């Protein structure tokens, strides 16, 4: 616009500045969780721009702000008290969208939606989930209810049905199986087994409780297995050339059932003597004990039915800082301050290594772990309290080299519980059997 001014004449000039104008229906909008943000066009000049903050910012006609998508950052899953399903709530201001996920059985058809943060939302087919694009969003509906809203950029993948992954695999109970590897799914399974000493031993059933038909323990092989299971029958045998030995088995021993041997635990460790007490009743699986065979033969045989098999030795009784350490397999070199049993006595390892490179114990046996204060080469065994004789007296009694009487002077055929009078040559000794 041009204005001509004549000198001497006063001219009033009015200049009017017009702001961008738009109708109320054209107010620009910011993006939300589920909608895009739109720009607006000025009614006066036709320019496109954003004006939500009171300042018009020019842009282009097709410019928009993308959908934000729901934000569940830091939100924990909450259990719905009504139906037991889990949900989490969007954290954006003004949005209360609850995103649901359902527990499904892997073998059943189910809709699975994996998100970019590797969270998988699952919906069982029994609820007839429907998923489809709605503008810039994925939506999942269960009937009339919206269970899930996701922007396209939040979705990593959609699986219409859980696949069966058929391969040999280890189960949660440490058994092995073929068929589907999804825990709890037995689709395609034809066998299940446990690995015992590296060998495949089939279970009695491909599902349910873990059990095998039989287990024979062998000193030449030992026992290694990750799984705990039930053996319908289990057995162990040993030839004992000496009267005393150590024992540690992976099944419960019912001590009262055996006439060929007796079992003992530590009661007290003296300077040169280990005092024992007899174990009666059940010896828990994996518990190391001392075993004393009777004189009728050199073989002991232990067995059980429907026995729970444990995976590792357990703690034993202890006395004066000493304890028995059990093994299901052959040990490595033992500590120098430990003791092993040989010829019915316990010998310190450090005094034996001059003859051999390493001192070890075999499978299903135990050694005596010292607290480091004992400084004797050998310790003998005795049963009971201070009046009890050492092991050589007991051996003589068992082998018929001594006369045994009760307190009333009656001759006995063998040692019995309570007080025994053992006469060997010119020496008479009291022996208490507990």
CSV table of C-alpha atoms in Angstrom, one decimal:
chain,number,residue,atom,x,y,z
A,1,UNK,CA,0.0,0.0,0.0
A,2,UNK,CA,1.4,3.5,-1.0
A,3,UNK,CA,0.5,6.8,0.8
A,4,UNK,CA,1.0,10.3,-0.8
A,5,UNK,CA,1.5,13.2,1.7
A,6,UNK,CA,0.8,16.9,0.7
A,7,UNK,CA,2.8,19.4,2.8
A,8,UNK,CA,0.7,21.4,5.1
A,9,UNK,CA,-2.2,18.9,5.1
A,10,UNK,CA,-2.5,16.6,8.1
A,11,UNK,CA,-3.4,13.0,7.0
A,12,UNK,CA,-4.4,10.3,9.4
A,13,UNK,CA,-3.1,6.9,8.4
A,14,UNK,CA,-4.4,3.8,10.1
A,15,UNK,CA,-2.4,0.6,9.7
A,16,UNK,CA,-4.2,-2.6,10.8
A,17,UNK,CA,-2.1,-5.8,11.5
A,18,UNK,CA,-4.1,-9.0,11.2
A,19,UNK,CA,-3.1,-12.2,13.1
A,20,UNK,CA,-3.5,-15.7,11.8
A,21,UNK,CA,-7.1,-16.7,12.2
A,22,UNK,CA,-8.7,-20.1,12.3
A,23,UNK,CA,-12.1,-21.5,13.3
A,24,UNK,CA,-12.4,-23.3,16.6
A,25,UNK,CA,-12.6,-26.6,14.8
A,26,UNK,CA,-9.2,-26.0,13.3
A,27,UNK,CA,-7.1,-25.7,16.6
A,28,UNK,CA,-4.0,-27.7,16.2
A,29,UNK,CA,-3.6,-30.7,18.5
A,30,UNK,CA,-0.6,-32.4,20.1
A,31,UNK,CA,0.0,-36.1,19.7
A,32,UNK,CA,-1.4,-38.4,22.4
A,33,UNK,CA,-1.0,-42.0,23.3
A,34,UNK,CA,-3.4,-43.0,20.5
A,35,UNK,CA,-3.9,-40.1,18.2
A,36,UNK,CA,-1.6,-38.1,15.9
A,37,UNK,CA,-1.1,-34.3,16.3
A,38,UNK,CA,-2.5,-32.1,13.5
A,39,UNK,CA,-1.5,-28.7,12.2
A,40,UNK,CA,-4.0,-26.0,11.2
A,41,UNK,CA,-4.5,-23.5,8.3
A,42,UNK,CA,-4.9,-19.7,8.8
A,43,UNK,CA,-8.3,-18.5,7.5
A,44,UNK,CA,-6.8,-15.2,6.4
A,45,UNK,CA,-3.5,-16.1,4.6
A,46,UNK,CA,-3.8,-19.8,4.2
A,47,UNK,CA,-0.6,-20.7,6.1
A,48,UNK,CA,-0.2,-24.0,7.9
A,49,UNK,CA,1.2,-24.1,11.4
A,50,UNK,CA,1.1,-25.1,15.0
A,51,UNK,CA,-0.5,-22.7,17.5
A,52,UNK,CA,-1.1,-24.6,20.7
A,53,UNK,CA,1.3,-22.6,22.8
A,54,UNK,CA,-0.1,-19.2,21.6
A,55,UNK,CA,2.6,-18.7,19.0
A,56,UNK,CA,1.9,-19.7,15.4
A,57,UNK,CA,4.8,-21.8,14.0
A,58,UNK,CA,4.7,-22.3,10.3
A,59,UNK,CA,4.8,-25.8,8.9
A,60,UNK,CA,3.5,-27.6,5.9
A,61,UNK,CA,0.0,-28.8,5.1
A,62,UNK,CA,0.8,-32.5,5.6
A,63,UNK,CA,2.8,-32.1,8.7
A,64,UNK,CA,1.7,-34.1,11.8
A,65,UNK,CA,3.1,-35.4,15.1
A,66,UNK,CA,3.1,-39.2,15.3
A,67,UNK,CA,1.2,-41.2,17.9
A,68,UNK,CA,3.1,-41.3,21.2
A,69,UNK,CA,2.0,-44.8,22.2
A,70,UNK,CA,1.3,-45.8,25.8
A,71,UNK,CA,4.2,-45.5,28.2
A,72,UNK,CA,4.5,-48.2,30.8
A,73,UNK,CA,8.0,-47.4,31.9
A,74,UNK,CA,8.7,-48.6,35.5
A,75,UNK,CA,5.1,-50.0,35.9
A,76,UNK,CA,4.8,-53.3,37.6
A,77,UNK,CA,2.1,-55.8,36.7
A,78,UNK,CA,-0.9,-55.8,39.0
A,79,UNK,CA,-3.2,-58.8,39.5
A,80,UNK,CA,-6.9,-58.1,38.9
A,81,UNK,CA,-8.7,-59.2,42.0
A,82,UNK,CA,-11.8,-60.0,40.0
A,83,UNK,CA,-10.5,-62.3,37.3
A,84,UNK,CA,-6.9,-62.9,38.3
A,85,UNK,CA,-5.4,-61.5,35.2
A,86,UNK,CA,-2.5,-59.0,35.2
A,87,UNK,CA,-2.5,-55.4,34.0
A,88,UNK,CA,-0.3,-52.3,34.0
A,89,UNK,CA,-1.5,-48.7,33.6
A,90,UNK,CA,-0.1,-46.0,31.2
A,91,UNK,CA,1.9,-43.3,33.0
A,92,UNK,CA,1.2,-40.4,30.6
A,93,UNK,CA,-0.9,-37.5,32.0
A,94,UNK,CA,-4.6,-37.9,31.3
A,95,UNK,CA,-4.3,-41.5,30.1
A,96,UNK,CA,-5.7,-44.4,32.2
A,97,UNK,CA,-5.4,-47.2,29.7
A,98,UNK,CA,-4.9,-50.6,31.3
A,99,UNK,CA,-2.9,-53.1,29.3
A,100,UNK,CA,-3.9,-56.6,30.1
A,101,UNK,CA,-2.0,-59.9,29.7
A,102,UNK,CA,-3.3,-63.4,30.4
A,103,UNK,CA,-1.6,-66.6,31.6
A,104,UNK,CA,-1.9,-69.2,28.9
A,105,UNK,CA,-0.9,-72.8,28.6
A,106,UNK,CA,1.8,-73.1,25.9
A,107,UNK,CA,0.1,-76.1,24.3
A,108,UNK,CA,-3.1,-74.2,23.7
A,109,UNK,CA,-3.6,-71.8,20.8
A,110,UNK,CA,-2.9,-68.3,22.0
A,111,UNK,CA,-2.2,-64.8,20.6
A,112,UNK,CA,1.2,-63.5,21.5
A,113,UNK,CA,2.4,-60.0,20.9
A,114,UNK,CA,6.1,-59.3,21.6
A,115,UNK,CA,7.1,-55.7,22.3
A,116,UNK,CA,10.3,-53.9,21.7
A,117,UNK,CA,11.3,-54.4,25.3
A,118,UNK,CA,10.8,-58.2,24.9
A,119,UNK,CA,7.7,-58.2,27.0
A,120,UNK,CA,5.2,-60.7,25.5
A,121,UNK,CA,1.5,-60.1,25.9
A,122,UNK,CA,-0.6,-63.2,25.7
A,123,UNK,CA,-4.3,-63.9,25.1
A,124,UNK,CA,-5.8,-67.4,25.0
A,125,UNK,CA,-7.9,-68.3,22.0
A,126,UNK,CA,-10.7,-69.3,24.3
A,127,UNK,CA,-11.3,-65.6,24.8
A,128,UNK,CA,-11.5,-65.1,21.0
A,129,UNK,CA,-8.9,-62.3,20.8
A,130,UNK,CA,-9.2,-60.0,17.8
A,131,UNK,CA,-6.3,-57.8,16.7
A,132,UNK,CA,-6.2,-55.3,13.9
A,133,UNK,CA,-4.7,-52.0,12.8
A,134,UNK,CA,-6.6,-48.9,13.7
A,135,UNK,CA,-4.9,-45.9,12.1
A,136,UNK,CA,-1.4,-45.8,13.7
A,137,UNK,CA,-2.3,-48.4,16.4
A,138,UNK,CA,-2.6,-52.1,17.0
A,139,UNK,CA,-5.6,-52.9,19.0
A,140,UNK,CA,-6.5,-56.2,20.7
A,141,UNK,CA,-10.1,-56.8,21.7
A,142,UNK,CA,-11.7,-59.5,23.8
A,143,UNK,CA,-15.3,-59.2,23.0
A,144,UNK,CA,-16.3,-55.6,23.5
A,145,UNK,CA,-13.4,-54.8,25.8
A,146,UNK,CA,-10.1,-53.4,24.6
A,147,UNK,CA,-7.3,-55.4,26.3
A,148,UNK,CA,-4.4,-53.8,24.5
A,149,UNK,CA,-3.5,-50.7,22.6
A,150,UNK,CA,-0.1,-50.3,21.0
A,151,UNK,CA,1.4,-47.9,18.5
A,152,UNK,CA,2.9,-49.6,15.5
A,153,UNK,CA,6.4,-48.8,16.5
A,154,UNK,CA,6.0,-50.6,19.9
A,155,UNK,CA,5.3,-54.0,18.3
A,156,UNK,CA,8.2,-56.3,17.6
A,157,UNK,CA,6.2,-59.3,16.4
A,158,UNK,CA,2.9,-61.0,16.5
A,159,UNK,CA,2.5,-64.8,16.8
A,160,UNK,CA,-0.9,-66.1,16.2
A,161,UNK,CA,-0.2,-69.4,18.0
A,162,UNK,CA,2.5,-70.8,20.3
A,163,UNK,CA,4.8,-73.1,18.3
A,164,UNK,CA,6.0,-76.5,19.6
A,165,UNK,CA,9.8,-76.6,19.7
A,166,UNK,CA,10.5,-80.3,19.3
A,167,UNK,CA,14.0,-81.1,20.5
A,168,UNK,CA,15.8,-83.0,23.2
A,169,UNK,CA,16.0,-80.7,26.2
A,170,UNK,CA,16.5,-80.7,30.0
A,171,UNK,CA,13.4,-80.1,32.1
A,172,UNK,CA,13.0,-78.0,35.2
A,173,UNK,CA,13.3,-81.2,37.4
A,174,UNK,CA,16.7,-81.9,35.7
A,175,UNK,CA,15.3,-84.9,33.8
A,176,UNK,CA,15.6,-85.0,30.0
A,177,UNK,CA,12.9,-85.4,27.4
A,178,UNK,CA,12.2,-85.2,23.7
A,179,UNK,CA,9.2,-83.3,22.2
A,180,UNK,CA,8.2,-79.7,22.9
A,181,UNK,CA,10.8,-77.9,25.0
A,182,UNK,CA,8.3,-75.4,26.5
A,183,UNK,CA,8.1,-76.2,30.2
A,184,UNK,CA,4.8,-77.9,31.0
A,185,UNK,CA,4.2,-79.1,27.4
A,186,UNK,CA,4.5,-82.7,26.5
A,187,UNK,CA,3.5,-82.4,22.9
A,188,UNK,CA,5.5,-84.8,20.7
A,189,UNK,CA,7.1,-86.5,23.8
A,190,UNK,CA,7.9,-90.1,23.4
A,191,UNK,CA,10.5,-90.6,26.2
A,192,UNK,CA,12.0,-89.1,29.3
A,193,UNK,CA,15.2,-90.0,31.0
A,194,UNK,CA,17.8,-89.1,33.7
A,195,UNK,CA,21.5,-89.0,33.1
A,196,UNK,CA,23.3,-91.3,35.6
A,197,UNK,CA,27.0,-91.4,35.3
A,198,UNK,CA,26.6,-90.1,31.7
A,199,UNK,CA,24.2,-92.9,30.8
A,200,UNK,CA,20.6,-92.5,29.7
A,201,UNK,CA,18.2,-94.2,32.1
A,202,UNK,CA,14.6,-94.1,31.0
A,203,UNK,CA,11.9,-93.1,33.6
A,204,UNK,CA,8.9,-95.2,34.2
A,205,UNK,CA,6.5,-92.5,32.7
A,206,UNK,CA,7.0,-89.6,30.3
A,207,UNK,CA,5.1,-87.2,32.5
A,208,UNK,CA,4.3,-86.9,36.2
A,209,UNK,CA,6.5,-87.8,39.1
A,210,UNK,CA,10.1,-88.7,38.2
A,211,UNK,CA,10.9,-92.4,38.8
A,212,UNK,CA,13.1,-95.1,37.4
A,213,UNK,CA,12.6,-98.9,37.7
A,214,UNK,CA,15.9,-99.8,39.4
A,215,UNK,CA,19.3,-98.5,40.4
A,216,UNK,CA,22.3,-100.6,41.3
A,217,UNK,CA,25.2,-98.7,42.9
A,218,UNK,CA,28.7,-99.9,42.1
A,219,UNK,CA,32.0,-98.9,43.8
A,220,UNK,CA,33.7,-99.0,40.4
A,221,UNK,CA,31.5,-96.3,38.9
A,222,UNK,CA,30.3,-94.1,41.8
A,223,UNK,CA,27.1,-92.1,41.3
A,224,UNK,CA,26.5,-88.7,39.5
A,225,UNK,CA,23.1,-87.4,38.6
A,226,UNK,CA,21.6,-83.9,38.6
A,227,UNK,CA,18.0,-85.1,39.1
A,228,UNK,CA,16.3,-86.2,42.3
A,229,UNK,CA,13.9,-89.0,41.6
A,230,UNK,CA,12.4,-92.2,43.1
A,231,UNK,CA,14.0,-95.6,42.4
A,232,UNK,CA,11.4,-98.4,42.6
A,233,UNK,CA,14.3,-100.6,43.7
A,234,UNK,CA,17.9,-99.7,44.7
A,235,UNK,CA,20.8,-101.8,45.9
A,236,UNK,CA,24.4,-101.6,47.0
A,237,UNK,CA,26.9,-104.2,48.0
A,238,UNK,CA,30.4,-104.2,49.3
A,239,UNK,CA,33.0,-106.7,50.4
A,240,UNK,CA,34.6,-105.6,53.6
A,241,UNK,CA,37.9,-107.3,54.5
A,242,UNK,CA,38.2,-105.2,57.6
A,243,UNK,CA,35.7,-104.9,60.4
A,244,UNK,CA,35.1,-101.2,60.0
A,245,UNK,CA,34.6,-98.8,57.1
A,246,UNK,CA,32.8,-95.6,56.1
A,247,UNK,CA,29.6,-95.4,54.1
A,248,UNK,CA,27.7,-92.7,52.3
A,249,UNK,CA,24.7,-93.7,50.1
A,250,UNK,CA,22.2,-91.6,48.1
A,251,UNK,CA,19.2,-93.3,49.6
A,252,UNK,CA,17.7,-93.6,53.1
A,253,UNK,CA,19.1,-96.5,55.2
A,254,UNK,CA,16.7,-98.3,57.6
A,255,UNK,CA,19.4,-99.5,59.9
A,256,UNK,CA,17.2,-101.8,61.9
A,257,UNK,CA,16.6,-104.0,58.8
A,258,UNK,CA,20.2,-105.2,58.5
A,259,UNK,CA,21.7,-108.1,60.4
A,260,UNK,CA,25.0,-108.1,58.5
A,261,UNK,CA,26.2,-104.7,59.8
A,262,UNK,CA,25.6,-101.8,62.2
A,263,UNK,CA,26.0,-98.1,61.7
A,264,UNK,CA,27.7,-95.5,63.9
A,265,UNK,CA,28.2,-91.7,64.1
A,266,UNK,CA,30.7,-89.5,65.9
A,267,UNK,CA,30.1,-89.0,69.6
A,268,UNK,CA,33.5,-87.6,70.9
A,269,UNK,CA,37.0,-87.2,69.5
A,270,UNK,CA,39.7,-87.6,72.1
A,271,UNK,CA,43.5,-87.3,71.7
A,272,UNK,CA,44.0,-90.7,70.2
A,273,UNK,CA,40.5,-92.2,70.2
A,274,UNK,CA,37.3,-91.6,68.4
A,275,UNK,CA,34.2,-92.6,70.4
A,276,UNK,CA,31.2,-93.7,68.4
A,277,UNK,CA,27.5,-94.2,69.1
A,278,UNK,CA,25.2,-96.6,67.2
A,279,UNK,CA,22.6,-95.1,64.9
A,280,UNK,CA,19.3,-96.8,65.0
A,281,UNK,CA,16.2,-96.1,62.9
A,282,UNK,CA,16.5,-94.2,59.6
A,283,UNK,CA,19.7,-92.7,58.3
A,284,UNK,CA,18.8,-89.8,55.9
A,285,UNK,CA,19.9,-90.1,52.3
A,286,UNK,CA,23.4,-88.9,51.7
A,287,UNK,CA,24.5,-89.0,55.4
A,288,UNK,CA,28.0,-90.3,55.9
A,289,UNK,CA,28.4,-92.9,58.8
A,290,UNK,CA,30.7,-95.6,60.0
A,291,UNK,CA,29.7,-99.1,59.3
A,292,UNK,CA,30.8,-102.2,61.2
A,293,UNK,CA,30.2,-105.6,59.7
A,294,UNK,CA,29.3,-108.7,61.7
A,295,UNK,CA,31.5,-111.8,61.8
A,296,UNK,CA,29.3,-114.1,59.7
A,297,UNK,CA,30.8,-112.9,56.4
A,298,UNK,CA,32.7,-110.2,54.7
A,299,UNK,CA,29.9,-108.9,52.5
A,300,UNK,CA,27.3,-106.3,53.3
A,301,UNK,CA,24.2,-105.7,51.1
A,302,UNK,CA,21.9,-102.7,51.4
A,303,UNK,CA,18.7,-102.2,49.5
A,304,UNK,CA,15.4,-100.3,49.5
A,305,UNK,CA,12.2,-99.9,47.6
A,306,UNK,CA,10.5,-96.8,46.5
A,307,UNK,CA,13.6,-94.9,47.6
A,308,UNK,CA,14.1,-91.1,47.1
A,309,UNK,CA,17.5,-90.7,45.5
A,310,UNK,CA,19.4,-87.5,46.5
A,311,UNK,CA,21.9,-85.7,44.4
A,312,UNK,CA,24.7,-84.9,46.9
A,313,UNK,CA,26.0,-86.0,50.3
A,314,UNK,CA,24.6,-84.3,53.3
A,315,UNK,CA,26.2,-83.1,56.5
A,316,UNK,CA,27.0,-85.7,59.1
A,317,UNK,CA,27.4,-85.7,62.9
A,318,UNK,CA,30.3,-83.8,64.3
A,319,UNK,CA,32.3,-83.9,67.5
A,320,UNK,CA,35.1,-81.7,68.9
A,321,UNK,CA,35.6,-80.0,65.6
A,322,UNK,CA,35.6,-83.2,63.5
A,323,UNK,CA,33.1,-84.3,61.0
A,324,UNK,CA,32.6,-87.0,58.4
A,325,UNK,CA,32.6,-85.8,54.8
A,326,UNK,CA,30.8,-88.2,52.4
A,327,UNK,CA,31.4,-88.9,48.7
A,328,UNK,CA,29.3,-90.5,46.0
A,329,UNK,CA,32.3,-90.4,43.6
A,330,UNK,CA,36.0,-90.9,44.1
A,331,UNK,CA,37.6,-87.9,45.7
A,332,UNK,CA,40.6,-85.9,44.6
A,333,UNK,CA,43.6,-85.5,46.9
A,334,UNK,CA,42.5,-85.1,50.4
A,335,UNK,CA,43.6,-82.3,52.8
A,336,UNK,CA,46.8,-83.1,54.7
A,337,UNK,CA,45.0,-82.6,58.1
A,338,UNK,CA,42.2,-85.0,57.3
A,339,UNK,CA,42.0,-88.7,58.3
A,340,UNK,CA,41.0,-91.9,56.4
A,341,UNK,CA,40.0,-95.3,57.8
A,342,UNK,CA,42.4,-98.2,57.2
A,343,UNK,CA,42.8,-101.5,59.2
A,344,UNK,CA,40.0,-100.3,61.6
A,345,UNK,CA,41.8,-97.1,62.5
A,346,UNK,CA,41.8,-93.5,61.3
A,347,UNK,CA,45.1,-92.3,59.9
A,348,UNK,CA,46.3,-88.8,59.2
A,349,UNK,CA,46.7,-88.1,55.5
A,350,UNK,CA,49.9,-86.1,55.9
A,351,UNK,CA,51.6,-89.2,57.4
A,352,UNK,CA,50.6,-91.4,54.4
A,353,UNK,CA,51.7,-89.2,51.5
A,354,UNK,CA,55.3,-90.3,51.9
A,355,UNK,CA,54.3,-93.6,50.5
A,356,UNK,CA,51.8,-92.4,47.8
A,357,UNK,CA,51.5,-89.3,45.7
A,358,UNK,CA,47.9,-88.5,46.8
A,359,UNK,CA,45.5,-90.0,49.4
A,360,UNK,CA,41.9,-90.4,48.2
A,361,UNK,CA,38.7,-92.1,49.2
A,362,UNK,CA,36.5,-94.1,46.8
A,363,UNK,CA,32.8,-93.8,46.0
A,364,UNK,CA,30.2,-94.2,48.7
A,365,UNK,CA,32.8,-93.6,51.4
A,366,UNK,CA,33.8,-90.8,53.8
A,367,UNK,CA,36.8,-89.2,55.4
A,368,UNK,CA,37.2,-87.4,58.7
A,369,UNK,CA,37.7,-83.7,58.3
A,370,UNK,CA,39.9,-82.2,61.0
A,371,UNK,CA,39.6,-78.7,62.4
A,372,UNK,CA,43.4,-78.5,62.3
A,373,UNK,CA,44.0,-78.9,66.1
A,374,UNK,CA,44.6,-82.6,66.1
A,375,UNK,CA,48.3,-83.6,65.9
A,376,UNK,CA,48.3,-87.3,66.1
A,377,UNK,CA,49.2,-89.8,63.5
A,378,UNK,CA,46.5,-92.4,64.3
A,379,UNK,CA,43.2,-92.6,66.2
A,380,UNK,CA,41.5,-95.8,67.2
A,381,UNK,CA,37.8,-96.5,67.4
A,382,UNK,CA,35.7,-97.3,70.4
A,383,UNK,CA,31.9,-97.5,71.1
A,384,UNK,CA,30.2,-95.9,74.0
A,385,UNK,CA,31.8,-93.8,76.8
A,386,UNK,CA,35.0,-93.7,78.8
A,387,UNK,CA,34.7,-97.4,79.9
A,388,UNK,CA,34.5,-98.7,76.4
A,389,UNK,CA,37.4,-100.6,74.9
A,390,UNK,CA,39.2,-99.9,71.7
A,391,UNK,CA,38.5,-101.6,68.4
A,392,UNK,CA,41.0,-104.4,68.8
A,393,UNK,CA,39.0,-105.7,71.8
A,394,UNK,CA,35.8,-105.5,69.9
A,395,UNK,CA,37.3,-107.4,67.0
A,396,UNK,CA,38.6,-110.1,69.3
A,397,UNK,CA,35.1,-110.5,70.8
A,398,UNK,CA,33.5,-110.7,67.3
A,399,UNK,CA,36.1,-113.2,66.1
A,400,UNK,CA,35.7,-115.6,69.0
A,401,UNK,CA,39.1,-114.8,70.6
A,402,UNK,CA,37.5,-113.6,73.8
A,403,UNK,CA,34.9,-114.7,76.4
A,404,UNK,CA,32.0,-112.4,76.9
A,405,UNK,CA,29.8,-112.3,80.0
A,406,UNK,CA,27.0,-110.1,81.3
A,407,UNK,CA,27.1,-108.4,84.7
A,408,UNK,CA,25.6,-111.5,86.3
A,409,UNK,CA,28.4,-113.7,85.1
A,410,UNK,CA,26.4,-115.5,82.4
A,411,UNK,CA,28.4,-116.4,79.3
A,412,UNK,CA,27.2,-114.7,76.1
A,413,UNK,CA,27.5,-115.7,72.5
A,414,UNK,CA,28.3,-112.2,71.4
A,415,UNK,CA,28.3,-108.5,72.4
A,416,UNK,CA,24.9,-107.2,73.4
A,417,UNK,CA,23.4,-103.8,74.2
A,418,UNK,CA,24.4,-102.6,77.6
A,419,UNK,CA,27.4,-103.6,79.7
A,420,UNK,CA,29.6,-106.5,78.5
A,421,UNK,CA,32.5,-108.1,80.4
A,422,UNK,CA,35.1,-109.1,77.8
A,423,UNK,CA,37.9,-111.5,78.9
A,424,UNK,CA,40.8,-112.0,76.6
A,425,UNK,CA,43.7,-113.9,78.0
A,426,UNK,CA,44.7,-112.3,81.4
A,427,UNK,CA,42.9,-109.0,80.5
A,428,UNK,CA,39.3,-108.3,81.4
A,429,UNK,CA,37.6,-105.2,80.0
A,430,UNK,CA,34.2,-103.5,80.3
A,431,UNK,CA,32.5,-102.9,76.9
A,432,UNK,CA,29.4,-100.7,76.7
A,433,UNK,CA,27.2,-101.1,73.6
A,434,UNK,CA,24.6,-98.4,73.2
